[in-house]
Amino acid sequence: MNSDKVFQMSFPKVYQLLVDKAEKKGRTREEVNEIICWLTGYSPEMLAACFRDAVSYGDFFRNAPAPNENRQRIKGAVCGVRVEEIEDPLMREIRYLDKLIDELAKGKPMEKY
């Protein structure tokens, strides 16, 4: 899938896929929300507004109020691609979230970051 298609996807739809992935491994929606808020700086209320407004996945990250400065410490592979080597800054932000959700699903604690 090319980057433009990913950026245009509906954030609420992608969010539900992330929650489903976490819940299959015994994790919770609240944990997913905690990760998203930590990574992007959205408050729970702001996150809820993104669902109501059905923002695109790209805009969700473009408009993140306070991306966590520690996000650049996130390392590893998602779908065979190392997140720290992704050149497109927006795609790298998206893959940071993917990596954190993968780590959550594997039972790893957020304190790692």
PDB file of C-alpha atoms in Angstrom:
ATOM      1  CA  MET A   1       0.000   0.000   0.000  1.00  0.00           C
ATOM      2  CA  ASN A   2       1.449   3.358  -0.931  1.00  0.00           C
ATOM      3  CA  SER A   3       1.863   6.147   1.601  1.00  0.00           C
ATOM      4  CA  ASP A   4      -0.878   8.360   0.173  1.00  0.00           C
ATOM      5  CA  LYS A   5      -3.478   5.637   0.699  1.00  0.00           C
ATOM      6  CA  VAL A   6      -2.337   5.160   4.281  1.00  0.00           C
ATOM      7  CA  PHE A   7      -2.455   8.906   4.959  1.00  0.00           C
ATOM      8  CA  GLN A   8      -6.014   9.119   3.561  1.00  0.00           C
ATOM      9  CA  MET A   9      -7.418   6.243   5.607  1.00  0.00           C
ATOM     10  CA  SER A  10      -9.970   7.113   8.253  1.00  0.00           C
ATOM     11  CA  PHE A  11      -8.387   7.444  11.701  1.00  0.00           C
ATOM     12  CA  PRO A  12     -11.408   5.876  13.457  1.00  0.00           C
ATOM     13  CA  LYS A  13     -11.158   2.829  11.177  1.00  0.00           C
ATOM     14  CA  VAL A  14      -7.412   2.392  11.752  1.00  0.00           C
ATOM     15  CA  TYR A  15      -7.890   2.999  15.476  1.00  0.00           C
ATOM     16  CA  GLN A  16     -10.367   0.132  15.684  1.00  0.00           C
ATOM     17  CA  LEU A  17      -7.887  -2.164  13.938  1.00  0.00           C
ATOM     18  CA  LEU A  18      -5.231  -1.193  16.502  1.00  0.00           C
ATOM     19  CA  VAL A  19      -7.637  -1.855  19.376  1.00  0.00           C
ATOM     20  CA  ASP A  20      -8.664  -5.199  17.888  1.00  0.00           C
ATOM     21  CA  LYS A  21      -5.023  -6.240  17.613  1.00  0.00           C
ATOM     22  CA  ALA A  22      -4.345  -5.312  21.237  1.00  0.00           C
ATOM     23  CA  GLU A  23      -7.523  -6.936  22.564  1.00  0.00           C
ATOM     24  CA  LYS A  24      -6.728 -10.222  20.789  1.00  0.00           C
ATOM     25  CA  LYS A  25      -3.646 -10.367  23.007  1.00  0.00           C
ATOM     26  CA  GLY A  26      -5.543  -9.537  26.193  1.00  0.00           C
ATOM     27  CA  ARG A  27      -4.787  -5.813  26.252  1.00  0.00           C
ATOM     28  CA  THR A  28      -7.358  -3.024  26.532  1.00  0.00           C
ATOM     29  CA  ARG A  29      -8.710  -0.058  24.613  1.00  0.00           C
ATOM     30  CA  GLU A  30      -7.563   2.124  27.515  1.00  0.00           C
ATOM     31  CA  GLU A  31      -3.984   0.942  27.048  1.00  0.00           C
ATOM     32  CA  VAL A  32      -4.165   1.748  23.337  1.00  0.00           C
ATOM     33  CA  ASN A  33      -5.502   5.207  24.192  1.00  0.00           C
ATOM     34  CA  GLU A  34      -2.682   5.722  26.689  1.00  0.00           C
ATOM     35  CA  ILE A  35      -0.114   4.895  24.013  1.00  0.00           C
ATOM     36  CA  ILE A  36      -1.736   7.171  21.446  1.00  0.00           C
ATOM     37  CA  CYS A  37      -1.937  10.078  23.910  1.00  0.00           C
ATOM     38  CA  TRP A  38       1.674   9.519  25.039  1.00  0.00           C
ATOM     39  CA  LEU A  39       2.940   9.449  21.462  1.00  0.00           C
ATOM     40  CA  THR A  40       0.961  12.367  20.041  1.00  0.00           C
ATOM     41  CA  GLY A  41       0.083  14.651  22.922  1.00  0.00           C
ATOM     42  CA  TYR A  42      -3.656  14.376  22.302  1.00  0.00           C
ATOM     43  CA  SER A  43      -5.776  14.477  25.449  1.00  0.00           C
ATOM     44  CA  PRO A  44      -8.570  11.907  25.805  1.00  0.00           C
ATOM     45  CA  GLU A  45     -11.061  14.647  24.908  1.00  0.00           C
ATOM     46  CA  MET A  46      -9.085  15.634  21.816  1.00  0.00           C
ATOM     47  CA  LEU A  47      -8.857  11.973  20.820  1.00  0.00           C
ATOM     48  CA  ALA A  48     -12.637  11.668  21.086  1.00  0.00           C
ATOM     49  CA  ALA A  49     -13.004  14.713  18.813  1.00  0.00           C
ATOM     50  CA  CYS A  50     -10.888  12.952  16.178  1.00  0.00           C
ATOM     51  CA  PHE A  51     -13.462  10.142  16.136  1.00  0.00           C
ATOM     52  CA  ARG A  52     -16.378  12.557  15.864  1.00  0.00           C
ATOM     53  CA  ASP A  53     -14.710  14.498  13.057  1.00  0.00           C
ATOM     54  CA  ALA A  54     -13.516  11.316  11.305  1.00  0.00           C
ATOM     55  CA  VAL A  55     -10.115  12.815  10.517  1.00  0.00           C
ATOM     56  CA  SER A  56      -7.749  11.079   8.132  1.00  0.00           C
ATOM     57  CA  TYR A  57      -4.885   9.066   9.555  1.00  0.00           C
ATOM     58  CA  GLY A  58      -2.387  11.462   8.004  1.00  0.00           C
ATOM     59  CA  ASP A  59      -4.124  14.524   9.451  1.00  0.00           C
ATOM     60  CA  PHE A  60      -4.306  12.854  12.839  1.00  0.00           C
ATOM     61  CA  PHE A  61      -0.500  12.770  12.940  1.00  0.00           C
ATOM     62  CA  ARG A  62       0.030  16.079  11.111  1.00  0.00           C
ATOM     63  CA  ASN A  63      -2.119  17.831  13.720  1.00  0.00           C
ATOM     64  CA  ALA A  64      -0.709  16.052  16.767  1.00  0.00           C
ATOM     65  CA  PRO A  65      -0.524  18.752  19.441  1.00  0.00           C
ATOM     66  CA  ALA A  66       2.662  17.624  21.194  1.00  0.00           C
ATOM     67  CA  PRO A  67       4.539  14.663  19.697  1.00  0.00           C
ATOM     68  CA  ASN A  68       6.510  13.038  22.471  1.00  0.00           C
ATOM     69  CA  GLU A  69      10.204  13.869  22.209  1.00  0.00           C
ATOM     70  CA  ASN A  70      11.064  10.325  23.323  1.00  0.00           C
ATOM     71  CA  ARG A  71       9.320   8.804  20.301  1.00  0.00           C
ATOM     72  CA  GLN A  72      12.613   8.834  18.436  1.00  0.00           C
ATOM     73  CA  ARG A  73      13.870   6.237  20.906  1.00  0.00           C
ATOM     74  CA  ILE A  74      11.427   3.749  19.397  1.00  0.00           C
ATOM     75  CA  LYS A  75      13.439   1.229  17.418  1.00  0.00           C
ATOM     76  CA  GLY A  76      12.696  -2.028  15.679  1.00  0.00           C
ATOM     77  CA  ALA A  77      10.898  -3.460  12.695  1.00  0.00           C
ATOM     78  CA  VAL A  78       7.276  -3.221  11.641  1.00  0.00           C
ATOM     79  CA  CYS A  79       6.304  -5.309   8.630  1.00  0.00           C
ATOM     80  CA  GLY A  80       9.986  -5.953   7.989  1.00  0.00           C
ATOM     81  CA  VAL A  81      10.916  -2.262   7.891  1.00  0.00           C
ATOM     82  CA  ARG A  82      12.983  -0.635  10.632  1.00  0.00           C
ATOM     83  CA  VAL A  83      11.075   2.380  11.939  1.00  0.00           C
ATOM     84  CA  GLU A  84      14.246   4.381  12.535  1.00  0.00           C
ATOM     85  CA  GLU A  85      15.155   4.042   8.842  1.00  0.00           C
ATOM     86  CA  ILE A  86      11.862   5.305   7.390  1.00  0.00           C
ATOM     87  CA  GLU A  87      12.633   8.471   5.449  1.00  0.00           C
ATOM     88  CA  ASP A  88       9.141   9.974   5.169  1.00  0.00           C
ATOM     89  CA  PRO A  89       8.580  11.785   8.506  1.00  0.00           C
ATOM     90  CA  LEU A  90       4.811  11.264   8.471  1.00  0.00           C
ATOM     91  CA  MET A  91       5.103   7.553   7.718  1.00  0.00           C
ATOM     92  CA  ARG A  92       7.717   7.255  10.478  1.00  0.00           C
ATOM     93  CA  GLU A  93       5.225   8.765  12.965  1.00  0.00           C
ATOM     94  CA  ILE A  94       2.593   6.243  11.857  1.00  0.00           C
ATOM     95  CA  ARG A  95       5.035   3.364  12.204  1.00  0.00           C
ATOM     96  CA  TYR A  96       6.015   4.529  15.697  1.00  0.00           C
ATOM     97  CA  LEU A  97       2.424   3.902  16.721  1.00  0.00           C
ATOM     98  CA  ASP A  98       2.377   0.546  14.938  1.00  0.00           C
ATOM     99  CA  LYS A  99       5.526  -0.482  16.779  1.00  0.00           C
ATOM    100  CA  LEU A 100       4.149   0.588  20.164  1.00  0.00           C
ATOM    101  CA  ILE A 101       0.938  -1.366  19.591  1.00  0.00           C
ATOM    102  CA  ASP A 102       3.006  -4.412  18.553  1.00  0.00           C
ATOM    103  CA  GLU A 103       5.007  -4.074  21.777  1.00  0.00           C
ATOM    104  CA  LEU A 104       1.812  -3.722  23.826  1.00  0.00           C
ATOM    105  CA  ALA A 105       0.361  -6.839  22.212  1.00  0.00           C
ATOM    106  CA  LYS A 106       3.544  -8.715  23.139  1.00  0.00           C
ATOM    107  CA  GLY A 107       3.108  -7.669  26.763  1.00  0.00           C
ATOM    108  CA  LYS A 108       5.928  -5.148  26.945  1.00  0.00           C
ATOM    109  CA  PRO A 109       5.504  -2.184  29.321  1.00  0.00           C
ATOM    110  CA  MET A 110       5.272   1.451  28.220  1.00  0.00           C
ATOM    111  CA  GLU A 111       7.919   2.391  30.791  1.00  0.00           C
ATOM    112  CA  LYS A 112      10.465   1.126  28.258  1.00  0.00           C
ATOM    113  CA  TYR A 113      10.081   4.423  26.392  1.00  0.00           C
TER     114      TYR A 113
END
